[in-house]
Amino acid sequence: KPMKAARDVALILVGFAGAFRRSELVSIRQEDITVFDHGVEIHIQRTKTQQEKGHTVFIPCAKSSRCPVKALEKWLALSGVEQGPVFRPINRHDQITSGKALTPQSVALMLKGVTSHARNAEAAKSVAGHSLRAGYCTEAASVGIATHIIMEQTGIGECDTGEVHQADCAQEDAEVVAEGAQKSSYEETLTPVVGKRFKVQTTTRVSNELQWADEDAKLEITSKILADQAAAMGRVLDYVIYHAFDPKKK
């Protein structure tokens, strides 16, 4: 079934590369996609942590056969979707059934089905709709991508930073327990931990040349300063969070 195959491949690759939640993935509309020579920009109008302004993600082209941009282009060309929801239901005759979007639950079921077919039913049990996003966070961290870059791609806010550090953040399946039967134990020994507030800062010194520079030069200098500060903040947070180590006090 070429139509369903193209849709599922695009869903998986775009979902992973964009680190999207399943609700964000199915909310993507054709109007939210901006195509560039080297990739696509996708704007999610509403996210879990950014209800009003949404979140914009850039997905670059890849040289491999698993390029998310090419997979998305193939699906759009094959489906003929020109406006509205990008990912739509497909019936057993390999035809798009309506102009409505897939449901978030459909994404979870599709991922389980693909995993079961590629590996086995047992492996599919550990897969959920959140697995694409969790997989991105885990893989990015494992290859050394800085935390602040992962946070920027995923749109994770200050109150949601734990999502970056949890490798196993897929949703659990419910347990079926017979009437009167013993359920599984969820008891766990907890050890209190006292948190300590701290502040991180960067300091940049500039000469009078910045004050008298023209607007273009000021913009270029300021952009470089902000980029350097962002990188420095990312490094110090990595040191503090993972190693409780202040790089200024070597």
PDB file of C-alpha atoms in Angstrom:
ATOM      1  CA  LYS A   1       0.000   0.000   0.000  1.00  0.00           C
ATOM      2  CA  PRO A   2       2.138   2.895  -1.274  1.00  0.00           C
ATOM      3  CA  MET A   3      -0.089   5.668   0.105  1.00  0.00           C
ATOM      4  CA  LYS A   4      -0.081   4.383   3.682  1.00  0.00           C
ATOM      5  CA  ALA A   5       3.605   3.501   3.490  1.00  0.00           C
ATOM      6  CA  ALA A   6       4.520   7.024   2.347  1.00  0.00           C
ATOM      7  CA  ARG A   7       2.423   8.598   5.104  1.00  0.00           C
ATOM      8  CA  ASP A   8       3.841   6.367   7.838  1.00  0.00           C
ATOM      9  CA  VAL A   9       7.453   6.919   6.742  1.00  0.00           C
ATOM     10  CA  ALA A  10       6.924  10.701   6.700  1.00  0.00           C
ATOM     11  CA  LEU A  11       5.217  10.568  10.115  1.00  0.00           C
ATOM     12  CA  ILE A  12       8.059   8.631  11.698  1.00  0.00           C
ATOM     13  CA  LEU A  13      10.949  10.588  10.171  1.00  0.00           C
ATOM     14  CA  VAL A  14       9.397  14.038  10.657  1.00  0.00           C
ATOM     15  CA  GLY A  15       8.246  13.116  14.161  1.00  0.00           C
ATOM     16  CA  PHE A  16      11.741  11.986  15.151  1.00  0.00           C
ATOM     17  CA  ALA A  17      13.692  14.811  13.444  1.00  0.00           C
ATOM     18  CA  GLY A  18      11.339  17.451  14.838  1.00  0.00           C
ATOM     19  CA  ALA A  19      11.124  15.822  18.288  1.00  0.00           C
ATOM     20  CA  PHE A  20       7.365  16.305  18.146  1.00  0.00           C
ATOM     21  CA  ARG A  21       4.795  15.099  20.612  1.00  0.00           C
ATOM     22  CA  ARG A  22       2.149  12.973  18.900  1.00  0.00           C
ATOM     23  CA  SER A  23      -0.454  15.744  19.397  1.00  0.00           C
ATOM     24  CA  GLU A  24       1.896  18.230  17.709  1.00  0.00           C
ATOM     25  CA  LEU A  25       2.626  15.847  14.846  1.00  0.00           C
ATOM     26  CA  VAL A  26      -1.025  15.391  13.880  1.00  0.00           C
ATOM     27  CA  SER A  27      -1.704  19.136  14.237  1.00  0.00           C
ATOM     28  CA  ILE A  28       0.731  20.067  11.420  1.00  0.00           C
ATOM     29  CA  ARG A  29      -1.036  21.819   8.542  1.00  0.00           C
ATOM     30  CA  GLN A  30       0.222  22.463   5.038  1.00  0.00           C
ATOM     31  CA  GLU A  31       0.067  26.202   5.759  1.00  0.00           C
ATOM     32  CA  ASP A  32       2.475  25.734   8.682  1.00  0.00           C
ATOM     33  CA  ILE A  33       5.281  24.397   6.464  1.00  0.00           C
ATOM     34  CA  THR A  34       7.885  26.688   4.883  1.00  0.00           C
ATOM     35  CA  VAL A  35      10.225  25.067   2.364  1.00  0.00           C
ATOM     36  CA  PHE A  36      13.867  26.128   2.001  1.00  0.00           C
ATOM     37  CA  ASP A  37      16.652  24.808  -0.217  1.00  0.00           C
ATOM     38  CA  HIS A  38      18.299  23.043   2.718  1.00  0.00           C
ATOM     39  CA  GLY A  39      15.279  21.934   4.731  1.00  0.00           C
ATOM     40  CA  VAL A  40      11.799  22.781   5.984  1.00  0.00           C
ATOM     41  CA  GLU A  41      10.506  24.927   8.799  1.00  0.00           C
ATOM     42  CA  ILE A  42       7.390  23.698  10.624  1.00  0.00           C
ATOM     43  CA  HIS A  43       5.365  25.886  12.948  1.00  0.00           C
ATOM     44  CA  ILE A  44       3.307  24.160  15.638  1.00  0.00           C
ATOM     45  CA  GLN A  45       0.546  26.582  16.565  1.00  0.00           C
ATOM     46  CA  ARG A  46      -0.069  25.223  20.071  1.00  0.00           C
ATOM     47  CA  THR A  47       2.194  23.038  22.220  1.00  0.00           C
ATOM     48  CA  LYS A  48       1.969  21.627  25.715  1.00  0.00           C
ATOM     49  CA  THR A  49       4.285  24.304  27.126  1.00  0.00           C
ATOM     50  CA  GLN A  50       3.627  27.147  24.648  1.00  0.00           C
ATOM     51  CA  GLN A  51      -0.127  27.509  24.347  1.00  0.00           C
ATOM     52  CA  GLU A  52      -0.229  30.960  22.723  1.00  0.00           C
ATOM     53  CA  LYS A  53       2.786  31.574  20.502  1.00  0.00           C
ATOM     54  CA  GLY A  54       3.465  27.946  19.603  1.00  0.00           C
ATOM     55  CA  HIS A  55       6.847  26.605  18.550  1.00  0.00           C
ATOM     56  CA  THR A  56       8.803  26.603  15.278  1.00  0.00           C
ATOM     57  CA  VAL A  57      11.178  23.777  14.358  1.00  0.00           C
ATOM     58  CA  PHE A  58      13.646  23.595  11.484  1.00  0.00           C
ATOM     59  CA  ILE A  59      14.327  20.163   9.988  1.00  0.00           C
ATOM     60  CA  PRO A  60      17.394  20.037   7.704  1.00  0.00           C
ATOM     61  CA  CYS A  61      17.784  17.814   4.668  1.00  0.00           C
ATOM     62  CA  ALA A  62      19.727  14.595   5.248  1.00  0.00           C
ATOM     63  CA  LYS A  63      22.028  12.822   2.795  1.00  0.00           C
ATOM     64  CA  SER A  64      20.792   9.359   3.729  1.00  0.00           C
ATOM     65  CA  SER A  65      17.758   7.507   2.373  1.00  0.00           C
ATOM     66  CA  ARG A  66      15.976   8.339   5.635  1.00  0.00           C
ATOM     67  CA  CYS A  67      15.775  12.075   4.915  1.00  0.00           C
ATOM     68  CA  PRO A  68      12.667  13.466   6.684  1.00  0.00           C
ATOM     69  CA  VAL A  69      12.376  16.339   4.201  1.00  0.00           C
ATOM     70  CA  LYS A  70      12.291  14.031   1.162  1.00  0.00           C
ATOM     71  CA  ALA A  71       9.840  11.719   2.925  1.00  0.00           C
ATOM     72  CA  LEU A  72       7.518  14.643   3.645  1.00  0.00           C
ATOM     73  CA  GLU A  73       7.775  15.910   0.060  1.00  0.00           C
ATOM     74  CA  LYS A  74       6.977  12.421  -1.263  1.00  0.00           C
ATOM     75  CA  TRP A  75       3.903  12.119   0.956  1.00  0.00           C
ATOM     76  CA  LEU A  76       2.575  15.559   0.006  1.00  0.00           C
ATOM     77  CA  ALA A  77       3.069  14.868  -3.698  1.00  0.00           C
ATOM     78  CA  LEU A  78       1.438  11.443  -3.498  1.00  0.00           C
ATOM     79  CA  SER A  79      -1.473  12.518  -1.320  1.00  0.00           C
ATOM     80  CA  GLY A  80      -2.175  15.783  -3.113  1.00  0.00           C
ATOM     81  CA  VAL A  81      -2.604  17.616   0.204  1.00  0.00           C
ATOM     82  CA  GLU A  82      -2.404  21.323  -0.559  1.00  0.00           C
ATOM     83  CA  GLN A  83      -4.032  22.766   2.561  1.00  0.00           C
ATOM     84  CA  GLY A  84      -5.281  21.693   5.952  1.00  0.00           C
ATOM     85  CA  PRO A  85      -3.982  18.747   8.010  1.00  0.00           C
ATOM     86  CA  VAL A  86      -0.926  17.073   6.501  1.00  0.00           C
ATOM     87  CA  PHE A  87      -1.323  13.635   8.061  1.00  0.00           C
ATOM     88  CA  ARG A  88      -4.771  12.109   7.437  1.00  0.00           C
ATOM     89  CA  PRO A  89      -6.539   8.750   7.899  1.00  0.00           C
ATOM     90  CA  ILE A  90      -6.171   6.115   5.171  1.00  0.00           C
ATOM     91  CA  ASN A  91      -8.631   3.236   4.682  1.00  0.00           C
ATOM     92  CA  ARG A  92      -7.909  -0.409   3.821  1.00  0.00           C
ATOM     93  CA  HIS A  93      -8.161   0.469   0.121  1.00  0.00           C
ATOM     94  CA  ASP A  94      -5.141   2.786   0.540  1.00  0.00           C
ATOM     95  CA  GLN A  95      -7.252   5.920   0.072  1.00  0.00           C
ATOM     96  CA  ILE A  96      -7.414   9.088   2.171  1.00  0.00           C
ATOM     97  CA  THR A  97     -10.820   8.990   3.852  1.00  0.00           C
ATOM     98  CA  SER A  98     -11.329  12.657   4.796  1.00  0.00           C
ATOM     99  CA  GLY A  99      -9.778  16.070   5.222  1.00  0.00           C
ATOM    100  CA  LYS A 100      -9.530  15.583   8.965  1.00  0.00           C
ATOM    101  CA  ALA A 101      -6.264  14.983  10.790  1.00  0.00           C
ATOM    102  CA  LEU A 102      -5.158  11.720  12.330  1.00  0.00           C
ATOM    103  CA  THR A 103      -5.805  11.377  16.047  1.00  0.00           C
ATOM    104  CA  PRO A 104      -2.871  11.242  18.484  1.00  0.00           C
ATOM    105  CA  GLN A 105      -3.911   7.700  19.404  1.00  0.00           C
ATOM    106  CA  SER A 106      -3.580   6.683  15.738  1.00  0.00           C
ATOM    107  CA  VAL A 107       0.082   7.670  15.831  1.00  0.00           C
ATOM    108  CA  ALA A 108       0.699   5.397  18.818  1.00  0.00           C
ATOM    109  CA  LEU A 109      -1.088   2.476  17.140  1.00  0.00           C
ATOM    110  CA  MET A 110       0.824   3.025  13.891  1.00  0.00           C
ATOM    111  CA  LEU A 111       4.177   3.022  15.712  1.00  0.00           C
ATOM    112  CA  LYS A 112       3.288  -0.185  17.537  1.00  0.00           C
ATOM    113  CA  GLY A 113       2.217  -1.805  14.272  1.00  0.00           C
ATOM    114  CA  VAL A 114       5.392  -0.812  12.430  1.00  0.00           C
ATOM    115  CA  THR A 115       7.587  -1.995  15.308  1.00  0.00           C
ATOM    116  CA  SER A 116       5.731  -5.297  15.534  1.00  0.00           C
ATOM    117  CA  HIS A 117       6.159  -5.862  11.789  1.00  0.00           C
ATOM    118  CA  ALA A 118       9.849  -4.852  11.762  1.00  0.00           C
ATOM    119  CA  ARG A 119      10.798  -6.716  14.941  1.00  0.00           C
ATOM    120  CA  ASN A 120       8.161  -8.510  17.003  1.00  0.00           C
ATOM    121  CA  ALA A 121       5.091  -8.021  19.179  1.00  0.00           C
ATOM    122  CA  GLU A 122       7.175  -7.983  22.355  1.00  0.00           C
ATOM    123  CA  ALA A 123       9.245  -5.027  21.119  1.00  0.00           C
ATOM    124  CA  ALA A 124       6.055  -3.174  20.189  1.00  0.00           C
ATOM    125  CA  LYS A 125       4.956  -3.196  23.835  1.00  0.00           C
ATOM    126  CA  SER A 126       7.682  -0.701  24.724  1.00  0.00           C
ATOM    127  CA  VAL A 127       6.696   1.717  21.948  1.00  0.00           C
ATOM    128  CA  ALA A 128       4.193   4.544  22.449  1.00  0.00           C
ATOM    129  CA  GLY A 129       3.182   7.789  20.790  1.00  0.00           C
ATOM    130  CA  HIS A 130       5.851   9.614  22.802  1.00  0.00           C
ATOM    131  CA  SER A 131       8.655   7.339  21.574  1.00  0.00           C
ATOM    132  CA  LEU A 132       9.695   9.546  18.635  1.00  0.00           C
ATOM    133  CA  ARG A 133      10.267  12.559  20.882  1.00  0.00           C
ATOM    134  CA  ALA A 134      11.917  10.463  23.593  1.00  0.00           C
ATOM    135  CA  GLY A 135      14.123   8.809  20.979  1.00  0.00           C
ATOM    136  CA  TYR A 136      15.306  12.174  19.678  1.00  0.00           C
ATOM    137  CA  CYS A 137      16.235  13.377  23.183  1.00  0.00           C
ATOM    138  CA  THR A 138      18.074  10.156  23.997  1.00  0.00           C
ATOM    139  CA  GLU A 139      19.943   9.946  20.678  1.00  0.00           C
ATOM    140  CA  ALA A 140      20.892  13.639  20.682  1.00  0.00           C
ATOM    141  CA  ALA A 141      22.253  13.419  24.225  1.00  0.00           C
ATOM    142  CA  SER A 142      24.169  10.209  23.433  1.00  0.00           C
ATOM    143  CA  VAL A 143      26.075  11.843  20.548  1.00  0.00           C
ATOM    144  CA  GLY A 144      27.053  14.841  22.667  1.00  0.00           C
ATOM    145  CA  ILE A 145      24.621  17.522  21.516  1.00  0.00           C
ATOM    146  CA  ALA A 146      24.441  20.252  24.174  1.00  0.00           C
ATOM    147  CA  THR A 147      21.371  20.330  26.397  1.00  0.00           C
ATOM    148  CA  HIS A 148      20.370  23.853  25.392  1.00  0.00           C
ATOM    149  CA  ILE A 149      20.305  22.824  21.714  1.00  0.00           C
ATOM    150  CA  ILE A 150      18.074  19.841  22.502  1.00  0.00           C
ATOM    151  CA  MET A 151      15.804  22.129  24.522  1.00  0.00           C
ATOM    152  CA  GLU A 152      15.587  24.581  21.633  1.00  0.00           C
ATOM    153  CA  GLN A 153      14.620  21.859  19.132  1.00  0.00           C
ATOM    154  CA  THR A 154      12.056  20.261  21.427  1.00  0.00           C
ATOM    155  CA  GLY A 155      10.628  23.517  22.726  1.00  0.00           C
ATOM    156  CA  ILE A 156      11.068  22.326  26.301  1.00  0.00           C
ATOM    157  CA  GLY A 157      10.595  25.098  28.853  1.00  0.00           C
ATOM    158  CA  GLU A 158      12.109  25.540  32.299  1.00  0.00           C
ATOM    159  CA  CYS A 159       9.327  23.528  33.939  1.00  0.00           C
ATOM    160  CA  ASP A 160       9.746  20.615  31.559  1.00  0.00           C
ATOM    161  CA  THR A 161      13.515  20.088  31.446  1.00  0.00           C
ATOM    162  CA  GLY A 162      13.274  16.599  32.894  1.00  0.00           C
ATOM    163  CA  GLU A 163      12.097  15.434  29.475  1.00  0.00           C
ATOM    164  CA  VAL A 164      15.603  15.896  28.102  1.00  0.00           C
ATOM    165  CA  HIS A 165      17.205  13.648  30.697  1.00  0.00           C
ATOM    166  CA  GLN A 166      14.677  10.812  30.723  1.00  0.00           C
ATOM    167  CA  ALA A 167      15.649   8.090  28.258  1.00  0.00           C
ATOM    168  CA  ASP A 168      12.634   5.984  29.116  1.00  0.00           C
ATOM    169  CA  CYS A 169       9.779   8.463  28.999  1.00  0.00           C
ATOM    170  CA  ALA A 170       7.348   6.400  26.890  1.00  0.00           C
ATOM    171  CA  GLN A 171       3.852   6.106  28.280  1.00  0.00           C
ATOM    172  CA  GLU A 172       3.107   2.982  30.326  1.00  0.00           C
ATOM    173  CA  ASP A 173       0.333   0.579  29.351  1.00  0.00           C
ATOM    174  CA  ALA A 174      -2.496  -0.008  31.785  1.00  0.00           C
ATOM    175  CA  GLU A 175      -2.593  -3.284  33.721  1.00  0.00           C
ATOM    176  CA  VAL A 176      -5.535  -5.681  33.498  1.00  0.00           C
ATOM    177  CA  VAL A 177      -6.400  -7.129  36.927  1.00  0.00           C
ATOM    178  CA  ALA A 178      -9.208  -9.609  37.571  1.00  0.00           C
ATOM    179  CA  GLU A 179     -11.832  -8.870  40.211  1.00  0.00           C
ATOM    180  CA  GLY A 180     -10.328  -9.567  43.620  1.00  0.00           C
ATOM    181  CA  ALA A 181      -6.914 -10.462  42.171  1.00  0.00           C
ATOM    182  CA  GLN A 182      -3.617  -9.089  43.456  1.00  0.00           C
ATOM    183  CA  LYS A 183      -2.306  -6.138  41.450  1.00  0.00           C
ATOM    184  CA  SER A 184       1.355  -5.430  40.805  1.00  0.00           C
ATOM    185  CA  SER A 185       3.228  -3.505  43.457  1.00  0.00           C
ATOM    186  CA  TYR A 186       4.230   0.064  42.728  1.00  0.00           C
ATOM    187  CA  GLU A 187       5.870   0.662  46.088  1.00  0.00           C
ATOM    188  CA  GLU A 188       9.263   2.288  45.983  1.00  0.00           C
ATOM    189  CA  THR A 189      11.653   3.593  48.614  1.00  0.00           C
ATOM    190  CA  LEU A 190      12.216   7.307  48.189  1.00  0.00           C
ATOM    191  CA  THR A 191      15.208   9.210  49.499  1.00  0.00           C
ATOM    192  CA  PRO A 192      14.676  12.930  50.223  1.00  0.00           C
ATOM    193  CA  VAL A 193      16.935  15.279  48.299  1.00  0.00           C
ATOM    194  CA  VAL A 194      17.553  18.903  49.292  1.00  0.00           C
ATOM    195  CA  GLY A 195      17.774  21.239  46.324  1.00  0.00           C
ATOM    196  CA  LYS A 196      20.025  24.284  46.308  1.00  0.00           C
ATOM    197  CA  ARG A 197      19.315  27.365  44.211  1.00  0.00           C
ATOM    198  CA  PHE A 198      22.126  28.765  42.115  1.00  0.00           C
ATOM    199  CA  LYS A 199      22.619  31.429  39.456  1.00  0.00           C
ATOM    200  CA  VAL A 200      24.632  31.218  36.253  1.00  0.00           C
ATOM    201  CA  GLN A 201      25.771  34.280  34.364  1.00  0.00           C
ATOM    202  CA  THR A 202      28.061  35.373  31.566  1.00  0.00           C
ATOM    203  CA  THR A 203      30.013  38.618  31.350  1.00  0.00           C
ATOM    204  CA  THR A 204      30.929  40.325  28.073  1.00  0.00           C
ATOM    205  CA  ARG A 205      33.161  43.379  27.807  1.00  0.00           C
ATOM    206  CA  VAL A 206      33.117  45.552  24.688  1.00  0.00           C
ATOM    207  CA  SER A 207      35.077  48.596  23.601  1.00  0.00           C
ATOM    208  CA  ASN A 208      33.761  51.996  22.515  1.00  0.00           C
ATOM    209  CA  GLU A 209      33.870  50.775  18.925  1.00  0.00           C
ATOM    210  CA  LEU A 210      30.461  49.158  19.464  1.00  0.00           C
ATOM    211  CA  GLN A 211      28.940  52.487  20.516  1.00  0.00           C
ATOM    212  CA  TRP A 212      30.093  54.303  17.373  1.00  0.00           C
ATOM    213  CA  ALA A 213      29.611  51.448  14.889  1.00  0.00           C
ATOM    214  CA  ASP A 214      26.909  51.621  12.222  1.00  0.00           C
ATOM    215  CA  GLU A 215      23.666  49.625  12.608  1.00  0.00           C
ATOM    216  CA  ASP A 216      24.789  46.645  10.504  1.00  0.00           C
ATOM    217  CA  ALA A 217      28.050  46.314  12.435  1.00  0.00           C
ATOM    218  CA  LYS A 218      26.218  46.599  15.766  1.00  0.00           C
ATOM    219  CA  LEU A 219      23.817  43.853  14.720  1.00  0.00           C
ATOM    220  CA  GLU A 220      26.656  41.564  13.656  1.00  0.00           C
ATOM    221  CA  ILE A 221      28.639  42.155  16.864  1.00  0.00           C
ATOM    222  CA  THR A 222      25.558  41.702  19.070  1.00  0.00           C
ATOM    223  CA  SER A 223      24.630  38.474  17.299  1.00  0.00           C
ATOM    224  CA  LYS A 224      28.122  37.062  17.893  1.00  0.00           C
ATOM    225  CA  ILE A 225      27.979  38.064  21.560  1.00  0.00           C
ATOM    226  CA  LEU A 226      24.606  36.367  22.025  1.00  0.00           C
ATOM    227  CA  ALA A 227      25.827  33.216  20.267  1.00  0.00           C
ATOM    228  CA  ASP A 228      28.930  33.066  22.479  1.00  0.00           C
ATOM    229  CA  GLN A 229      26.834  33.638  25.606  1.00  0.00           C
ATOM    230  CA  ALA A 230      24.334  30.924  24.641  1.00  0.00           C
ATOM    231  CA  ALA A 231      27.156  28.421  24.111  1.00  0.00           C
ATOM    232  CA  ALA A 232      28.793  29.403  27.413  1.00  0.00           C
ATOM    233  CA  MET A 233      25.480  29.048  29.284  1.00  0.00           C
ATOM    234  CA  GLY A 234      24.905  25.640  27.722  1.00  0.00           C
ATOM    235  CA  ARG A 235      28.370  24.433  28.755  1.00  0.00           C
ATOM    236  CA  VAL A 236      28.090  25.643  32.345  1.00  0.00           C
ATOM    237  CA  LEU A 237      24.629  24.084  32.743  1.00  0.00           C
ATOM    238  CA  ASP A 238      25.999  20.770  31.503  1.00  0.00           C
ATOM    239  CA  TYR A 239      28.838  21.004  34.023  1.00  0.00           C
ATOM    240  CA  VAL A 240      26.553  21.969  36.903  1.00  0.00           C
ATOM    241  CA  ILE A 241      23.693  19.543  36.202  1.00  0.00           C
ATOM    242  CA  TYR A 242      25.717  16.480  35.344  1.00  0.00           C
ATOM    243  CA  HIS A 243      28.931  16.988  37.324  1.00  0.00           C
ATOM    244  CA  ALA A 244      28.154  19.636  40.025  1.00  0.00           C
ATOM    245  CA  PHE A 245      31.269  21.402  38.786  1.00  0.00           C
ATOM    246  CA  ASP A 246      31.893  25.137  38.288  1.00  0.00           C
ATOM    247  CA  PRO A 247      34.149  25.522  35.194  1.00  0.00           C
ATOM    248  CA  LYS A 248      35.412  28.895  36.502  1.00  0.00           C
ATOM    249  CA  LYS A 249      36.860  27.194  39.598  1.00  0.00           C
ATOM    250  CA  LYS A 250      39.128  24.594  38.057  1.00  0.00           C
TER     251      LYS A 250
END
